[in-house]
mmCIF file of C-alpha atoms in Angstrom:
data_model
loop_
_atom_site.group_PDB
_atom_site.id
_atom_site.type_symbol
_atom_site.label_atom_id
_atom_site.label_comp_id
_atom_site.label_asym_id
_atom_site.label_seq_id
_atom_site.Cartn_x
_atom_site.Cartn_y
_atom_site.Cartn_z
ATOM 1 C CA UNK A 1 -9.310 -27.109 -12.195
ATOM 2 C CA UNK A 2 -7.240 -24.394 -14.834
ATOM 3 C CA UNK A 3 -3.818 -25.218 -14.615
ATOM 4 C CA UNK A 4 -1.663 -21.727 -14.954
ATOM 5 C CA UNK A 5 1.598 -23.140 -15.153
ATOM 6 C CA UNK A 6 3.927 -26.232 -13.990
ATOM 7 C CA UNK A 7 6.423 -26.548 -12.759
ATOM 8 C CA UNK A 8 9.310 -29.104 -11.266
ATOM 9 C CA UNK A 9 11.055 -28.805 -8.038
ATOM 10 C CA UNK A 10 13.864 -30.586 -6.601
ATOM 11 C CA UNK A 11 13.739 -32.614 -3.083
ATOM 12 C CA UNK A 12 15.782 -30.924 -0.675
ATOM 13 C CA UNK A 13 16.526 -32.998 2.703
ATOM 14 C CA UNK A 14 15.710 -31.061 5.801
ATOM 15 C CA UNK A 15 17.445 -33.369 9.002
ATOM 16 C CA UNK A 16 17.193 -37.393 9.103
ATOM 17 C CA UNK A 17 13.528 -37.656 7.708
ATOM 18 C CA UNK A 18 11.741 -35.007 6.325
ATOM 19 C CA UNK A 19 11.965 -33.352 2.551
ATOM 20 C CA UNK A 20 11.574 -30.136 1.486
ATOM 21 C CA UNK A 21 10.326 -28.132 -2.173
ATOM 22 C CA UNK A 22 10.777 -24.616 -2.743
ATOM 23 C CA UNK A 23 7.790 -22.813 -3.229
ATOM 24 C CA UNK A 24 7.621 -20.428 -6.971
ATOM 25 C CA UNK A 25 8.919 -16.842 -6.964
ATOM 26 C CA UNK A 26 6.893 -15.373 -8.378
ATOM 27 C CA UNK A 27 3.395 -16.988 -6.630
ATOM 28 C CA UNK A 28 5.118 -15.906 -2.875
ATOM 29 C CA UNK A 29 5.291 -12.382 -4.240
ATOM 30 C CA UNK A 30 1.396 -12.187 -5.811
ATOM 31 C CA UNK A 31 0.010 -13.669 -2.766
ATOM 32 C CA UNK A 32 2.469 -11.550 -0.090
ATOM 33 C CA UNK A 33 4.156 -14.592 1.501
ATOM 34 C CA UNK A 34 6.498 -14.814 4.301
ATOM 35 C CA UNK A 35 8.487 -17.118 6.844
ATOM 36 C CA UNK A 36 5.891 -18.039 9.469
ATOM 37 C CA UNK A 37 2.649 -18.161 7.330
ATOM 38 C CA UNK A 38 0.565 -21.489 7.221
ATOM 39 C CA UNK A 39 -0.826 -22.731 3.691
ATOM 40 C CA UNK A 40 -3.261 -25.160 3.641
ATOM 41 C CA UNK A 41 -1.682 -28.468 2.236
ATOM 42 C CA UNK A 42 -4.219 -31.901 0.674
ATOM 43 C CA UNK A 43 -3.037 -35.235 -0.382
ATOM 44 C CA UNK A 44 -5.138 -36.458 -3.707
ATOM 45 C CA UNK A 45 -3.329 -39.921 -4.170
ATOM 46 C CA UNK A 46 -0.361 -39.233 -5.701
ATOM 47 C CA UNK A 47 -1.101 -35.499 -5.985
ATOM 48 C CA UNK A 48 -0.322 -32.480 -3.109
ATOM 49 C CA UNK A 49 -1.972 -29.614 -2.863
ATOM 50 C CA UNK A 50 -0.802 -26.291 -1.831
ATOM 51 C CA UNK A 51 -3.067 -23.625 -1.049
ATOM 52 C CA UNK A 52 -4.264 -20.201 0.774
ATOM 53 C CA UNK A 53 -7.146 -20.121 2.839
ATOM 54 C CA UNK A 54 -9.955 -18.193 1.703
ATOM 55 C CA UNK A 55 -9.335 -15.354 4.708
ATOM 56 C CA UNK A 56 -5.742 -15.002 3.038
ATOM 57 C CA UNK A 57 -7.181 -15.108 -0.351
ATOM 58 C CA UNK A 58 -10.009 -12.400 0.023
ATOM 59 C CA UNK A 59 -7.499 -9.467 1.603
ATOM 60 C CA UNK A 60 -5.623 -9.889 -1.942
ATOM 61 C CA UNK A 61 -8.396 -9.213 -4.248
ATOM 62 C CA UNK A 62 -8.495 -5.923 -5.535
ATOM 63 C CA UNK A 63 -11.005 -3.323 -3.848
ATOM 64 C CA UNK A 64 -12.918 -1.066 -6.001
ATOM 65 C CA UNK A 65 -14.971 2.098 -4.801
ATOM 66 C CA UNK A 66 -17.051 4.299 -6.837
ATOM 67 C CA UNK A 67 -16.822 8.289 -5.778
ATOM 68 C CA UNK A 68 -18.720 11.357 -7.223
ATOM 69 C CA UNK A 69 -17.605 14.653 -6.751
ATOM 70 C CA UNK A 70 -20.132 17.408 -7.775
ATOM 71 C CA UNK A 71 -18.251 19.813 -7.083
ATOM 72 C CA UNK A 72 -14.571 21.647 -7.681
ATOM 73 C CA UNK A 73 -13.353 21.230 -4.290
ATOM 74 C CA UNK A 74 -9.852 20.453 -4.002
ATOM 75 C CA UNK A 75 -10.232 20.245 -0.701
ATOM 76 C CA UNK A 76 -13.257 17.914 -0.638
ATOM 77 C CA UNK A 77 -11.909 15.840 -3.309
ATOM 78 C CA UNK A 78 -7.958 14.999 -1.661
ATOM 79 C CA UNK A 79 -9.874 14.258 1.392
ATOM 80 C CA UNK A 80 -12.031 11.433 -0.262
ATOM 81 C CA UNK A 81 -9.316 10.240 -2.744
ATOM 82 C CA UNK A 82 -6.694 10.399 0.550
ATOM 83 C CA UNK A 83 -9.054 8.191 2.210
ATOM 84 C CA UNK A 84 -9.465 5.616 0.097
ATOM 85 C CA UNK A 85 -6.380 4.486 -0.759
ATOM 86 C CA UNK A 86 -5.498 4.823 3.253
ATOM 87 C CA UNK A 87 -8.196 2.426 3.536
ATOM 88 C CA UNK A 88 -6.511 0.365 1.151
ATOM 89 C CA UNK A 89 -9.065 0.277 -1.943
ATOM 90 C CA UNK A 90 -6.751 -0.953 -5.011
ATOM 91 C CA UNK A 91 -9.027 0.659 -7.604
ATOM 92 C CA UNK A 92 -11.014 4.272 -7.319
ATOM 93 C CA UNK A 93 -13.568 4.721 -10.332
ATOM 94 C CA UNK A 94 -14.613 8.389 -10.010
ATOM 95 C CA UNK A 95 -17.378 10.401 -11.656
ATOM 96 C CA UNK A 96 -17.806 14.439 -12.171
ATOM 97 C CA UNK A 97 -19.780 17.057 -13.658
ATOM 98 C CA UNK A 98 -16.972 19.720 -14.066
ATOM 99 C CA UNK A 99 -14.032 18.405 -15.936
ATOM 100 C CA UNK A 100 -11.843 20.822 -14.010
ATOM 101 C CA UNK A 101 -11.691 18.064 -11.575
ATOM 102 C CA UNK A 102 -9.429 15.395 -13.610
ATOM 103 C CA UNK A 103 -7.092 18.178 -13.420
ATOM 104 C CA UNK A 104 -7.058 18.201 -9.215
ATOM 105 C CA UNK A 105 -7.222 14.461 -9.413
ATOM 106 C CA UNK A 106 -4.243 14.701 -11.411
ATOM 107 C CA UNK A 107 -2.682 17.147 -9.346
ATOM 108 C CA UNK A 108 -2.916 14.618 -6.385
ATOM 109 C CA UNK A 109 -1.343 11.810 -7.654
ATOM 110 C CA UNK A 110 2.195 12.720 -6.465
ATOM 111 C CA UNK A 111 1.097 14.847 -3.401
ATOM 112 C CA UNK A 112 -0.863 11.919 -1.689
ATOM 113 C CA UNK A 113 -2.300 9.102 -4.111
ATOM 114 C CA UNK A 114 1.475 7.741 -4.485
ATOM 115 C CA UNK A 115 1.642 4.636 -6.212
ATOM 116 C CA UNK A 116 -2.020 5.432 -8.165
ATOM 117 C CA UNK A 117 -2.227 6.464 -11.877
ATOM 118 C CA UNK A 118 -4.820 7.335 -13.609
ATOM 119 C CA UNK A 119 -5.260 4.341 -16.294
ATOM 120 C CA UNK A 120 -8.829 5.433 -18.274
ATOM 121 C CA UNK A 121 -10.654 8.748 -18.563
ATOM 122 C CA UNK A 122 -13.850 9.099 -20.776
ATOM 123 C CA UNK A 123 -16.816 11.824 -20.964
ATOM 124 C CA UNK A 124 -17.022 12.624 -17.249
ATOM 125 C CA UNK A 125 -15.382 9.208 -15.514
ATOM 126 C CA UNK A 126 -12.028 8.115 -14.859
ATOM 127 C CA UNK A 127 -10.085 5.386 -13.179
ATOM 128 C CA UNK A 128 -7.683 5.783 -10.654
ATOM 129 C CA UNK A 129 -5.908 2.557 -10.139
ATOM 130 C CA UNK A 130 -2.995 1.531 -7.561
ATOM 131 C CA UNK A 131 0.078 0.211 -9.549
ATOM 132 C CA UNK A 132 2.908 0.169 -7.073
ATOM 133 C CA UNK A 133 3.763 -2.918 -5.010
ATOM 134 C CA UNK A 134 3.269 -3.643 -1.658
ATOM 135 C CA UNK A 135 5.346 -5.857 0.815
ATOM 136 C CA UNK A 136 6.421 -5.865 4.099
ATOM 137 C CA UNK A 137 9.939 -4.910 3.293
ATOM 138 C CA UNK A 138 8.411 -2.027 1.340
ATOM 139 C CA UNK A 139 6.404 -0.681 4.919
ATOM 140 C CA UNK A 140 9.919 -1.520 7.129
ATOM 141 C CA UNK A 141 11.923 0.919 4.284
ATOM 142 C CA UNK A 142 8.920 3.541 4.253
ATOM 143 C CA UNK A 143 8.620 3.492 7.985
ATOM 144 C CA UNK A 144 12.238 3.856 8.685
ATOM 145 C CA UNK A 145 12.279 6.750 6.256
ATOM 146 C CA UNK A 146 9.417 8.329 7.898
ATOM 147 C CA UNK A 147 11.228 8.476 10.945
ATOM 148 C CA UNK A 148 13.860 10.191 9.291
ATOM 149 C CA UNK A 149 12.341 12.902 7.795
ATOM 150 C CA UNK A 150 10.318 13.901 10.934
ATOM 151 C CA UNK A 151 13.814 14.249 12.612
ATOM 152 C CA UNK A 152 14.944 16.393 9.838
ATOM 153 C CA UNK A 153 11.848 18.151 9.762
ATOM 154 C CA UNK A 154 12.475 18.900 13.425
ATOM 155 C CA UNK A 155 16.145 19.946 13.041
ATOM 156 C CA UNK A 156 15.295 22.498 10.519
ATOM 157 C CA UNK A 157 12.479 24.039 12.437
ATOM 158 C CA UNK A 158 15.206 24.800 15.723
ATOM 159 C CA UNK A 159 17.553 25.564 13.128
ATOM 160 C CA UNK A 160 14.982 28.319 11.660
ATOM 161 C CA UNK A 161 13.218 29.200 14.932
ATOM 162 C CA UNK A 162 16.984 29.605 16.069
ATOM 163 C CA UNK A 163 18.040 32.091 13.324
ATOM 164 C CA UNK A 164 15.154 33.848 12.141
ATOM 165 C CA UNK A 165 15.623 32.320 8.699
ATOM 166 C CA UNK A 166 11.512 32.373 7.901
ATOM 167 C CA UNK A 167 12.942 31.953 4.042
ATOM 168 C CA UNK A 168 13.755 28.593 4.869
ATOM 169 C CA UNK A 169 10.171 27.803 5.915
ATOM 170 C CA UNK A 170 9.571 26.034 2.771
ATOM 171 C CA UNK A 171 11.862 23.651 3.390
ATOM 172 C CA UNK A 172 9.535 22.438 6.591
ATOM 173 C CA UNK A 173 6.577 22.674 4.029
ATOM 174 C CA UNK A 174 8.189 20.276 1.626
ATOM 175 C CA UNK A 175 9.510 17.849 4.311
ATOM 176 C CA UNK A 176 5.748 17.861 6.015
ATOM 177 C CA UNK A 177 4.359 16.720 2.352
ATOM 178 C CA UNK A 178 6.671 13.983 2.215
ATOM 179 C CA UNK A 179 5.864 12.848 5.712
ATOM 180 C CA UNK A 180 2.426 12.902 4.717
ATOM 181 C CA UNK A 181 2.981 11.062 1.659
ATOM 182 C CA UNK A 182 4.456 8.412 3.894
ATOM 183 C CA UNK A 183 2.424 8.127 6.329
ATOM 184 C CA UNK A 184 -0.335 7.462 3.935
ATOM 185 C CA UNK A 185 1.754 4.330 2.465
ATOM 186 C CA UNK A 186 2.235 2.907 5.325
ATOM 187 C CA UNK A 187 -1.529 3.528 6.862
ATOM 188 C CA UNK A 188 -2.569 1.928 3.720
ATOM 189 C CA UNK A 189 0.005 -1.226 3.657
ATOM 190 C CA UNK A 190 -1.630 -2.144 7.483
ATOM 191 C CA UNK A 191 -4.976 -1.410 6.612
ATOM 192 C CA UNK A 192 -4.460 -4.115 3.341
ATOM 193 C CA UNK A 193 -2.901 -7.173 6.374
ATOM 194 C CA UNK A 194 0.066 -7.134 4.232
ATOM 195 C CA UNK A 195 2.278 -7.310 7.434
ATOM 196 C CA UNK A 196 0.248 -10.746 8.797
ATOM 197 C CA UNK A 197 2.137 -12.203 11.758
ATOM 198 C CA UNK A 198 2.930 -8.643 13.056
ATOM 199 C CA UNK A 199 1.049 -8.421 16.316
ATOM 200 C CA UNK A 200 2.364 -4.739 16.997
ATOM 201 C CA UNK A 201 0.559 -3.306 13.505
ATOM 202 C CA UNK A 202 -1.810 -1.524 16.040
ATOM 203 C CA UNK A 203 0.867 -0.001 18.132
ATOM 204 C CA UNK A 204 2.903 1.603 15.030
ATOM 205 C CA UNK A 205 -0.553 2.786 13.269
ATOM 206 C CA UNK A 206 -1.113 5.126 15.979
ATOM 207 C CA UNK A 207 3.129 6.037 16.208
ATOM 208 C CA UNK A 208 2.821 7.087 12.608
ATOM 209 C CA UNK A 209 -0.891 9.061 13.072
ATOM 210 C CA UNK A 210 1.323 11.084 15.980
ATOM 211 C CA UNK A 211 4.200 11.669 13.465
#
């Protein structure tokens, strides 16, 4: 067994008979821990244990997906990228013919690949690889938010509707992107079980499809 690092901890007493360790920073953050999660513990003589179990383990290794795009469409091509990193695959390796199509891919990565960069590009390839990071408390801030700027979004249209203001129309265009932008995030952080122990991840999947 590689050892990655070690560590001490200090005993902490929890009531009359039982003793406590904190777990490490920085491993609870890798592996997306939180109050309420079980982790496999082993006694090896004078040796413990502490580990994931493999279903835990597998939905943090990084997904990869190859895509080839013949073909200039912008359309075709946000549709597919969209997709996949709704679907929650960490790493998009992509392959074209016309090299007018890094510059759409490129295009995309602030209108709805947020949190992707494109990290290597040679004759005709290029990787598109997720670099932001995703926790619970990230989907509870991005959901709230979404939430928010549907109500604005909703506001402004009366507001418009109401006046006859149809130069203010982009405003609604911008505010729909961003809800989009959203909505992808958060599709993606439920599709990856990031929020395990959250039995209603079904129910607010299809609230933020309908917002």
């Amino acid at each position: 067994m590689r050892i990655l690092s070690s560590m001490k901890r200090r005993l902490i007493r929890q009531g009359t008979s039982t003793l406590t360790i904190s777990l490490p920073n920085k491993w609870v953050e890798k592996n997306h821990l939180e109050a309420g999660i079980e982790v496999n513990v082993e006694e090896i003589e004078n040796t413990l244990e502490i580990y994931l179990d493999k279903t835990h383990q597998r939905n943090e290794v990084n997904k990869r997906i190859n895509l080839t795009f013949n073909s200039a469409d912008p359309r075709y091509i946000k549709w597919m990228l969209s997709a996949a990193q709704k679907v929650g695959y960490d790493e998009i390796h992509v392959t074209y013919e016309d090299e007018s199509i890094l510059k759409i891919i490129n295009a995309l990565l602030g209108e709805v690949l947020v949190g992707f960069e494109i990290l290597e590009t040679s004759k005709n390839r290029c990787l598109v690889k997720n670099i932001s990071k995703e926790t619970p408390e990230e989907f509870e801030r991005i959901f709230r938010r979404l939430f928010l700027v549907t109500l604005s979004m909703c506001e402004q249209a009366h507001e418009i509707l109401k006046t006859n203001d149809v130069e203010r129309l982009n405003e609604i265009i911008y505010l729909e992107k961003t809800s989009n932008k959203l909505t992808c995030i958060c599709h993606r952080i439920i599709n990856k079980k990031i929020l395990s122990g959250d039995d209603k991840q079904i129910f607010k999947y299809l609230i933020i499809w309908n917002l």
